[in-house]
CSV table of N, CA and C in Angstrom, one decimal:
chain,number,residue,atom,x,y,z
A,1,MET,N,-3.6,-12.0,-26.2
A,1,MET,CA,-2.5,-11.3,-25.8
A,1,MET,C,-2.8,-9.8,-25.8
A,2,SER,N,-2.4,-9.1,-24.9
A,2,SER,CA,-2.6,-7.6,-24.8
A,2,SER,C,-1.6,-6.9,-25.8
A,3,SER,N,-2.0,-5.8,-26.3
A,3,SER,CA,-1.1,-5.1,-27.2
A,3,SER,C,-0.2,-4.2,-26.4
A,4,LEU,N,0.9,-3.9,-27.0
A,4,LEU,CA,2.0,-3.1,-26.3
A,4,LEU,C,1.4,-1.8,-25.8
A,5,ARG,N,1.6,-1.5,-24.6
A,5,ARG,CA,1.1,-0.3,-24.0
A,5,ARG,C,2.0,0.9,-24.4
A,6,LEU,N,3.3,0.8,-24.3
A,6,LEU,CA,4.2,1.9,-24.7
A,6,LEU,C,5.5,1.2,-25.3
A,7,ALA,N,6.0,1.8,-26.3
A,7,ALA,CA,7.3,1.3,-26.9
A,7,ALA,C,8.4,1.9,-26.1
A,8,TYR,N,8.6,1.4,-24.9
A,8,TYR,CA,9.6,1.9,-23.9
A,8,TYR,C,11.0,1.9,-24.5
A,9,TYR,N,11.3,1.0,-25.3
A,9,TYR,CA,12.6,0.9,-25.9
A,9,TYR,C,12.9,2.0,-26.9
A,10,GLU,N,11.8,2.6,-27.4
A,10,GLU,CA,11.9,3.8,-28.3
A,10,GLU,C,11.8,5.1,-27.5
A,11,LEU,N,11.0,5.1,-26.5
A,11,LEU,CA,10.7,6.3,-25.6
A,11,LEU,C,11.9,6.6,-24.7
A,12,SER,N,12.6,5.5,-24.2
A,12,SER,CA,13.6,5.7,-23.2
A,12,SER,C,14.9,4.9,-23.6
A,13,PRO,N,15.4,5.2,-24.8
A,13,PRO,CA,16.5,4.4,-25.3
A,13,PRO,C,17.8,4.5,-24.4
A,14,GLU,N,18.0,5.7,-23.9
A,14,GLU,CA,19.2,5.9,-23.1
A,14,GLU,C,19.1,5.1,-21.8
A,15,LEU,N,18.0,5.0,-21.2
A,15,LEU,CA,17.8,4.2,-20.0
A,15,LEU,C,17.9,2.7,-20.3
A,16,LEU,N,17.3,2.3,-21.4
A,16,LEU,CA,17.4,0.9,-21.7
A,16,LEU,C,18.9,0.5,-22.0
A,17,GLN,N,19.6,1.5,-22.5
A,17,GLN,CA,21.1,1.2,-22.8
A,17,GLN,C,21.8,0.8,-21.5
A,18,GLY,N,21.4,1.4,-20.4
A,18,GLY,CA,22.1,1.0,-19.1
A,18,GLY,C,21.8,-0.5,-18.9
A,19,PHE,N,20.6,-1.0,-19.1
A,19,PHE,CA,20.3,-2.4,-18.9
A,19,PHE,C,21.2,-3.2,-19.9
A,20,ARG,N,21.3,-2.8,-21.1
A,20,ARG,CA,22.1,-3.5,-22.1
A,20,ARG,C,23.6,-3.6,-21.7
A,21,LEU,N,24.1,-2.5,-21.1
A,21,LEU,CA,25.5,-2.5,-20.7
A,21,LEU,C,25.7,-3.6,-19.6
A,22,VAL,N,24.7,-3.7,-18.7
A,22,VAL,CA,24.8,-4.7,-17.6
A,22,VAL,C,24.8,-6.1,-18.3
A,23,LYS,N,23.9,-6.3,-19.2
A,23,LYS,CA,23.8,-7.6,-19.9
A,23,LYS,C,25.1,-7.9,-20.6
A,24,GLN,N,25.7,-6.9,-21.3
A,24,GLN,CA,27.0,-7.1,-21.9
A,24,GLN,C,28.1,-7.5,-20.9
A,25,GLY,N,28.1,-6.8,-19.8
A,25,GLY,CA,29.1,-7.1,-18.8
A,25,GLY,C,28.9,-8.5,-18.3
A,26,LEU,N,27.7,-9.0,-18.1
A,26,LEU,CA,27.4,-10.3,-17.6
A,26,LEU,C,27.8,-11.4,-18.6
A,27,GLU,N,27.8,-11.0,-19.9
A,27,GLU,CA,28.2,-12.0,-20.9
A,27,GLU,C,29.7,-12.3,-20.8
A,28,LYS,N,30.5,-11.5,-20.1
A,28,LYS,CA,31.9,-11.7,-19.9
A,28,LYS,C,32.2,-12.3,-18.5
A,29,SER,N,31.1,-12.5,-17.7
A,29,SER,CA,31.3,-12.9,-16.3
A,29,SER,C,31.8,-14.4,-16.3
A,30,VAL,N,32.6,-14.6,-15.2
A,30,VAL,CA,33.2,-15.9,-15.0
A,30,VAL,C,32.1,-16.9,-14.6
A,31,LEU,N,30.9,-16.5,-14.3
A,31,LEU,CA,29.7,-17.4,-14.1
A,31,LEU,C,29.4,-18.2,-15.2
A,32,GLY,N,29.6,-17.7,-16.4
A,32,GLY,CA,29.3,-18.4,-17.7
A,32,GLY,C,27.9,-18.2,-18.1
A,33,LEU,N,27.7,-18.1,-19.4
A,33,LEU,CA,26.3,-17.9,-19.9
A,33,LEU,C,25.3,-19.0,-19.7
A,34,PRO,N,25.7,-20.3,-19.6
A,34,PRO,CA,24.7,-21.3,-19.3
A,34,PRO,C,24.0,-21.0,-18.0
A,35,LEU,N,24.8,-20.7,-17.0
A,35,LEU,CA,24.2,-20.5,-15.6
A,35,LEU,C,23.4,-19.2,-15.7
A,36,ILE,N,23.9,-18.1,-16.3
A,36,ILE,CA,23.2,-16.9,-16.3
A,36,ILE,C,21.9,-17.0,-17.1
A,37,GLU,N,21.9,-17.7,-18.2
A,37,GLU,CA,20.6,-17.9,-18.9
A,37,GLU,C,19.6,-18.8,-18.1
A,38,LEU,N,20.1,-19.7,-17.4
A,38,LEU,CA,19.2,-20.5,-16.5
A,38,LEU,C,18.6,-19.6,-15.4
A,39,ILE,N,19.4,-18.7,-14.9
A,39,ILE,CA,18.8,-17.8,-13.9
A,39,ILE,C,17.8,-16.9,-14.5
A,40,TYR,N,18.1,-16.3,-15.7
A,40,TYR,CA,17.2,-15.5,-16.4
A,40,TYR,C,15.9,-16.2,-16.6
A,41,LEU,N,15.9,-17.5,-17.0
A,41,LEU,CA,14.7,-18.2,-17.3
A,41,LEU,C,13.9,-18.5,-16.0
A,42,ARG,N,14.6,-18.8,-14.9
A,42,ARG,CA,13.8,-19.1,-13.7
A,42,ARG,C,13.2,-17.8,-13.2
A,43,VAL,N,13.9,-16.7,-13.2
A,43,VAL,CA,13.3,-15.4,-12.8
A,43,VAL,C,12.1,-15.1,-13.7
A,44,SER,N,12.2,-15.3,-15.0
A,44,SER,CA,11.1,-15.0,-15.9
A,44,SER,C,9.9,-15.9,-15.7
A,45,GLN,N,10.2,-17.2,-15.3
A,45,GLN,CA,9.1,-18.1,-14.9
A,45,GLN,C,8.3,-17.5,-13.7
A,46,ILE,N,9.0,-17.1,-12.7
A,46,ILE,CA,8.4,-16.5,-11.5
A,46,ILE,C,7.5,-15.3,-11.9
A,47,ASN,N,8.1,-14.4,-12.7
A,47,ASN,CA,7.5,-13.2,-13.0
A,47,ASN,C,6.4,-13.3,-14.1
A,48,GLY,N,6.3,-14.4,-14.8
A,48,GLY,CA,5.3,-14.7,-15.8
A,48,GLY,C,5.5,-13.8,-17.0
A,49,CYS,N,6.8,-13.7,-17.4
A,49,CYS,CA,7.1,-12.8,-18.6
A,49,CYS,C,7.2,-13.7,-19.8
A,50,SER,N,6.2,-13.8,-20.6
A,50,SER,CA,6.2,-14.8,-21.8
A,50,SER,C,7.3,-14.4,-22.8
A,51,PHE,N,7.5,-13.1,-23.0
A,51,PHE,CA,8.5,-12.6,-24.0
A,51,PHE,C,9.9,-13.2,-23.5
A,52,CYS,N,10.2,-13.0,-22.3
A,52,CYS,CA,11.5,-13.4,-21.7
A,52,CYS,C,11.6,-15.0,-21.6
A,53,LEU,N,10.5,-15.6,-21.3
A,53,LEU,CA,10.5,-17.1,-21.2
A,53,LEU,C,10.9,-17.6,-22.6
A,54,ASN,N,10.3,-17.1,-23.6
A,54,ASN,CA,10.6,-17.6,-25.0
A,54,ASN,C,12.0,-17.3,-25.3
A,55,MET,N,12.5,-16.1,-25.1
A,55,MET,CA,13.9,-15.7,-25.5
A,55,MET,C,14.9,-16.6,-24.7
A,56,HIS,N,14.7,-16.8,-23.4
A,56,HIS,CA,15.8,-17.5,-22.7
A,56,HIS,C,15.7,-19.0,-22.8
A,57,THR,N,14.5,-19.5,-23.1
A,57,THR,CA,14.4,-20.9,-23.4
A,57,THR,C,15.1,-21.2,-24.8
A,58,LYS,N,14.9,-20.3,-25.7
A,58,LYS,CA,15.6,-20.5,-27.0
A,58,LYS,C,17.1,-20.4,-26.8
A,59,ALA,N,17.5,-19.4,-26.1
A,59,ALA,CA,19.0,-19.3,-25.8
A,59,ALA,C,19.6,-20.5,-25.2
A,60,LEU,N,18.9,-21.1,-24.2
A,60,LEU,CA,19.4,-22.3,-23.6
A,60,LEU,C,19.4,-23.5,-24.5
A,61,ARG,N,18.4,-23.6,-25.3
A,61,ARG,CA,18.3,-24.7,-26.3
A,61,ARG,C,19.5,-24.6,-27.3
A,62,GLU,N,19.8,-23.3,-27.7
A,62,GLU,CA,20.9,-23.1,-28.6
A,62,GLU,C,22.2,-23.5,-28.0
A,63,ARG,N,22.3,-23.5,-26.6
A,63,ARG,CA,23.5,-23.9,-25.9
A,63,ARG,C,23.4,-25.4,-25.5
A,64,GLU,N,22.4,-26.1,-26.2
A,64,GLU,CA,22.2,-27.5,-26.0
A,64,GLU,C,21.8,-27.9,-24.6
A,65,GLU,N,21.0,-27.1,-24.0
A,65,GLU,CA,20.5,-27.4,-22.7
A,65,GLU,C,19.4,-28.5,-22.9
A,66,SER,N,19.4,-29.5,-22.0
A,66,SER,CA,18.4,-30.6,-22.3
A,66,SER,C,17.0,-30.2,-22.0
A,67,ASP,N,16.1,-30.9,-22.8
A,67,ASP,CA,14.7,-30.6,-22.6
A,67,ASP,C,14.2,-31.0,-21.2
A,68,ARG,N,14.9,-32.0,-20.6
A,68,ARG,CA,14.5,-32.4,-19.3
A,68,ARG,C,14.8,-31.4,-18.2
A,69,ARG,N,16.0,-30.8,-18.3
A,69,ARG,CA,16.3,-29.7,-17.4
A,69,ARG,C,15.4,-28.5,-17.5
A,70,LEU,N,15.1,-28.1,-18.8
A,70,LEU,CA,14.2,-27.0,-19.0
A,70,LEU,C,12.8,-27.4,-18.4
A,71,ALA,N,12.4,-28.6,-18.6
A,71,ALA,CA,11.0,-29.0,-18.1
A,71,ALA,C,11.0,-29.0,-16.6
A,72,GLU,N,12.1,-29.3,-15.9
A,72,GLU,CA,12.2,-29.5,-14.5
A,72,GLU,C,12.7,-28.2,-13.8
A,73,LEU,N,13.0,-27.2,-14.5
A,73,LEU,CA,13.5,-26.0,-13.9
A,73,LEU,C,12.6,-25.4,-12.8
A,74,ALA,N,11.3,-25.3,-13.0
A,74,ALA,CA,10.4,-24.8,-12.0
A,74,ALA,C,10.3,-25.7,-10.8
A,75,GLY,N,10.7,-26.9,-10.9
A,75,GLY,CA,10.8,-27.8,-9.7
A,75,GLY,C,12.2,-28.2,-9.3
A,76,TRP,N,13.1,-27.3,-9.5
A,76,TRP,CA,14.5,-27.6,-9.3
A,76,TRP,C,14.9,-28.1,-7.9
A,77,ARG,N,14.1,-27.7,-6.9
A,77,ARG,CA,14.4,-28.2,-5.5
A,77,ARG,C,14.3,-29.7,-5.4
A,78,VAL,N,13.4,-30.3,-6.2
A,78,VAL,CA,13.2,-31.8,-6.0
A,78,VAL,C,13.8,-32.5,-7.3
A,79,SER,N,14.4,-31.8,-8.1
A,79,SER,CA,15.0,-32.5,-9.3
A,79,SER,C,16.5,-32.8,-9.1
A,80,ALA,N,16.8,-34.0,-9.6
A,80,ALA,CA,18.2,-34.4,-9.6
A,80,ALA,C,19.0,-33.9,-10.8
A,81,GLN,N,18.4,-33.0,-11.6
A,81,GLN,CA,19.0,-32.5,-12.8
A,81,GLN,C,20.0,-31.3,-12.6
A,82,PHE,N,19.9,-30.8,-11.4
A,82,PHE,CA,20.7,-29.5,-11.1
A,82,PHE,C,21.7,-29.8,-10.0
A,83,SER,N,22.9,-29.2,-10.3
A,83,SER,CA,24.0,-29.4,-9.3
A,83,SER,C,23.8,-28.5,-8.1
A,84,GLU,N,24.5,-28.8,-7.0
A,84,GLU,CA,24.4,-28.0,-5.8
A,84,GLU,C,24.7,-26.5,-6.1
A,85,ARG,N,25.7,-26.3,-6.9
A,85,ARG,CA,26.0,-24.9,-7.3
A,85,ARG,C,24.8,-24.2,-8.0
A,86,GLU,N,24.2,-24.9,-8.9
A,86,GLU,CA,23.0,-24.3,-9.6
A,86,GLU,C,21.9,-24.1,-8.6
A,87,LYS,N,21.7,-25.1,-7.7
A,87,LYS,CA,20.6,-24.9,-6.7
A,87,LYS,C,20.9,-23.7,-5.8
A,88,ALA,N,22.1,-23.5,-5.4
A,88,ALA,CA,22.4,-22.3,-4.6
A,88,ALA,C,22.1,-21.0,-5.4
A,89,ALA,N,22.4,-21.0,-6.6
A,89,ALA,CA,22.1,-19.8,-7.5
A,89,ALA,C,20.6,-19.7,-7.7
A,90,LEU,N,19.9,-20.7,-7.9
A,90,LEU,CA,18.5,-20.7,-8.1
A,90,LEU,C,17.8,-20.2,-6.8
A,91,GLU,N,18.2,-20.7,-5.7
A,91,GLU,CA,17.7,-20.3,-4.4
A,91,GLU,C,17.8,-18.8,-4.2
A,92,TRP,N,19.0,-18.2,-4.5
A,92,TRP,CA,19.3,-16.8,-4.4
A,92,TRP,C,18.4,-16.0,-5.4
A,93,ALA,N,18.3,-16.6,-6.6
A,93,ALA,CA,17.4,-15.9,-7.6
A,93,ALA,C,16.0,-15.8,-7.1
A,94,GLU,N,15.5,-16.9,-6.5
A,94,GLU,CA,14.1,-16.8,-6.0
A,94,GLU,C,14.0,-15.9,-4.8
A,95,ALA,N,15.0,-15.9,-3.9
A,95,ALA,CA,15.0,-15.0,-2.7
A,95,ALA,C,14.9,-13.6,-3.1
A,96,LEU,N,15.7,-13.2,-4.2
A,96,LEU,CA,15.7,-11.8,-4.6
A,96,LEU,C,14.4,-11.4,-5.4
A,97,THR,N,13.9,-12.4,-6.1
A,97,THR,CA,12.7,-12.1,-6.9
A,97,THR,C,11.5,-12.0,-6.0
A,98,TYR,N,11.5,-12.8,-4.9
A,98,TYR,CA,10.5,-12.7,-3.9
A,98,TYR,C,11.0,-11.9,-2.7
A,99,VAL,N,11.7,-10.9,-2.9
A,99,VAL,CA,12.4,-10.2,-1.8
A,99,VAL,C,11.5,-9.6,-0.7
A,100,VAL,N,10.2,-9.3,-1.1
A,100,VAL,CA,9.3,-8.8,-0.1
A,100,VAL,C,8.9,-9.8,0.9
A,101,GLU,N,9.0,-11.1,0.5
A,101,GLU,CA,8.7,-12.2,1.4
A,101,GLU,C,10.0,-12.7,2.1
A,102,SER,N,11.1,-12.9,1.3
A,102,SER,CA,12.3,-13.5,1.8
A,102,SER,C,13.2,-12.6,2.6
A,103,HIS,N,13.2,-11.3,2.2
A,103,HIS,CA,14.1,-10.3,2.8
A,103,HIS,C,15.6,-10.7,2.5
A,104,ALA,N,15.8,-11.6,1.5
A,104,ALA,CA,17.1,-12.0,1.1
A,104,ALA,C,17.9,-12.5,2.3
A,105,ASP,N,17.2,-13.4,3.0
A,105,ASP,CA,17.8,-13.9,4.3
A,105,ASP,C,19.1,-14.7,4.2
A,106,ASP,N,19.7,-14.9,5.3
A,106,ASP,CA,21.0,-15.7,5.3
A,106,ASP,C,20.8,-17.1,4.8
A,107,ALA,N,19.7,-17.7,5.0
A,107,ALA,CA,19.4,-19.1,4.5
A,107,ALA,C,19.6,-19.2,3.0
A,108,ALA,N,19.2,-18.2,2.3
A,108,ALA,CA,19.4,-18.1,0.8
A,108,ALA,C,20.8,-17.7,0.4
A,109,TYR,N,21.4,-16.8,1.2
A,109,TYR,CA,22.7,-16.2,0.8
A,109,TYR,C,23.9,-17.1,1.2
A,110,LEU,N,23.9,-17.6,2.4
A,110,LEU,CA,25.1,-18.3,2.9
A,110,LEU,C,25.5,-19.5,2.0
A,111,PRO,N,24.6,-20.3,1.5
A,111,PRO,CA,25.0,-21.4,0.6
A,111,PRO,C,25.8,-21.0,-0.6
A,112,LEU,N,25.6,-19.8,-1.1
A,112,LEU,CA,26.4,-19.3,-2.2
A,112,LEU,C,27.9,-19.3,-1.9
A,113,LYS,N,28.3,-19.0,-0.7
A,113,LYS,CA,29.7,-18.9,-0.3
A,113,LYS,C,30.4,-20.3,-0.5
A,114,ALA,N,29.7,-21.4,-0.5
A,114,ALA,CA,30.4,-22.7,-0.8
A,114,ALA,C,30.7,-23.0,-2.2
A,115,HIS,N,30.0,-22.2,-3.1
A,115,HIS,CA,30.1,-22.5,-4.5
A,115,HIS,C,30.6,-21.4,-5.4
A,116,PHE,N,30.6,-20.1,-4.9
A,116,PHE,CA,30.9,-19.0,-5.7
A,116,PHE,C,31.9,-18.1,-5.0
A,117,SER,N,32.7,-17.4,-5.8
A,117,SER,CA,33.6,-16.3,-5.2
A,117,SER,C,32.7,-15.1,-4.9
A,118,ASP,N,33.3,-14.1,-4.2
A,118,ASP,CA,32.5,-12.9,-4.0
A,118,ASP,C,32.2,-12.2,-5.3
A,119,GLN,N,33.1,-12.2,-6.2
A,119,GLN,CA,32.7,-11.5,-7.5
A,119,GLN,C,31.6,-12.3,-8.2
A,120,GLU,N,31.6,-13.6,-8.2
A,120,GLU,CA,30.6,-14.4,-8.8
A,120,GLU,C,29.2,-14.1,-8.1
A,121,ILE,N,29.2,-14.0,-6.8
A,121,ILE,CA,28.0,-13.7,-6.1
A,121,ILE,C,27.5,-12.3,-6.5
A,122,SER,N,28.4,-11.4,-6.7
A,122,SER,CA,28.0,-10.0,-7.1
A,122,SER,C,27.4,-10.1,-8.5
A,123,ASP,N,28.1,-10.8,-9.4
A,123,ASP,CA,27.6,-10.9,-10.8
A,123,ASP,C,26.3,-11.6,-10.9
A,124,LEU,N,26.1,-12.6,-10.1
A,124,LEU,CA,24.9,-13.3,-10.0
A,124,LEU,C,23.7,-12.4,-9.5
A,125,THR,N,24.0,-11.6,-8.5
A,125,THR,CA,23.0,-10.7,-8.0
A,125,THR,C,22.7,-9.6,-9.1
A,126,PHE,N,23.6,-9.2,-9.8
A,126,PHE,CA,23.3,-8.3,-11.0
A,126,PHE,C,22.5,-9.0,-12.0
A,127,ALA,N,22.8,-10.2,-12.3
A,127,ALA,CA,22.0,-11.0,-13.3
A,127,ALA,C,20.5,-11.1,-12.9
A,128,ILE,N,20.3,-11.4,-11.6
A,128,ILE,CA,19.0,-11.5,-11.0
A,128,ILE,C,18.2,-10.2,-11.1
A,129,ALA,N,18.9,-9.1,-10.7
A,129,ALA,CA,18.4,-7.8,-10.7
A,129,ALA,C,18.0,-7.3,-12.1
A,130,LEU,N,18.9,-7.6,-13.0
A,130,LEU,CA,18.7,-7.2,-14.4
A,130,LEU,C,17.4,-7.9,-15.0
A,131,MET,N,17.3,-9.2,-14.7
A,131,MET,CA,16.2,-9.9,-15.3
A,131,MET,C,14.9,-9.5,-14.6
A,132,ASN,N,14.9,-9.2,-13.3
A,132,ASN,CA,13.7,-8.7,-12.7
A,132,ASN,C,13.3,-7.4,-13.3
A,133,GLY,N,14.3,-6.5,-13.5
A,133,GLY,CA,14.0,-5.2,-14.2
A,133,GLY,C,13.4,-5.4,-15.6
A,134,MET,N,14.0,-6.2,-16.3
A,134,MET,CA,13.6,-6.5,-17.7
A,134,MET,C,12.2,-7.1,-17.7
A,135,ASN,N,11.9,-8.0,-16.8
A,135,ASN,CA,10.6,-8.6,-16.7
A,135,ASN,C,9.5,-7.6,-16.4
A,136,ARG,N,9.8,-6.7,-15.5
A,136,ARG,CA,8.9,-5.7,-15.1
A,136,ARG,C,8.6,-4.7,-16.3
A,137,LEU,N,9.6,-4.4,-17.1
A,137,LEU,CA,9.3,-3.6,-18.3
A,137,LEU,C,8.5,-4.3,-19.3
A,138,ALA,N,8.8,-5.6,-19.6
A,138,ALA,CA,8.1,-6.3,-20.6
A,138,ALA,C,6.7,-6.6,-20.1
A,139,VAL,N,6.5,-7.1,-18.9
A,139,VAL,CA,5.1,-7.4,-18.4
A,139,VAL,C,4.3,-6.1,-18.3
A,140,GLY,N,4.9,-5.1,-17.7
A,140,GLY,CA,4.2,-3.8,-17.5
A,140,GLY,C,3.8,-3.1,-18.7
A,141,MET,N,4.6,-3.2,-19.8
A,141,MET,CA,4.3,-2.6,-21.0
A,141,MET,C,3.7,-3.5,-22.1
A,142,ARG,N,3.4,-4.8,-21.6
A,142,ARG,CA,2.8,-5.8,-22.4
A,142,ARG,C,3.5,-6.2,-23.7
A,143,GLN,N,4.9,-6.3,-23.5
A,143,GLN,CA,5.7,-6.7,-24.7
A,143,GLN,C,5.5,-8.1,-25.0
């Protein structure tokens, strides 16, 4: 394991506070914490953030998420363990995480409309953006 490059949380506490405020807002979202944590975990899997993988796996286990769903999350497309609603959210999470390739196209966005309100789609997009930002801080600074 590499050592911490910079203690960004000490060097830029006011900036990190903005991320914390988004996280606190999402904790009140009608999406619900189980779905938000699932999204956080999938984004962290894609980005290879071991710190976040550990944190969000632990959070999901504390919410009594099954080991099978945790094990099959990376293969959600072919798993029967996830609802159509969850699959739409996971597709959007991957599209935004891989935005350079996906361009967040309509094929990833439009299925959301069948399962989520506009506010929920907005909250989901904030959750995905937040986790991508946090992953980049943690991976970049070797947390």
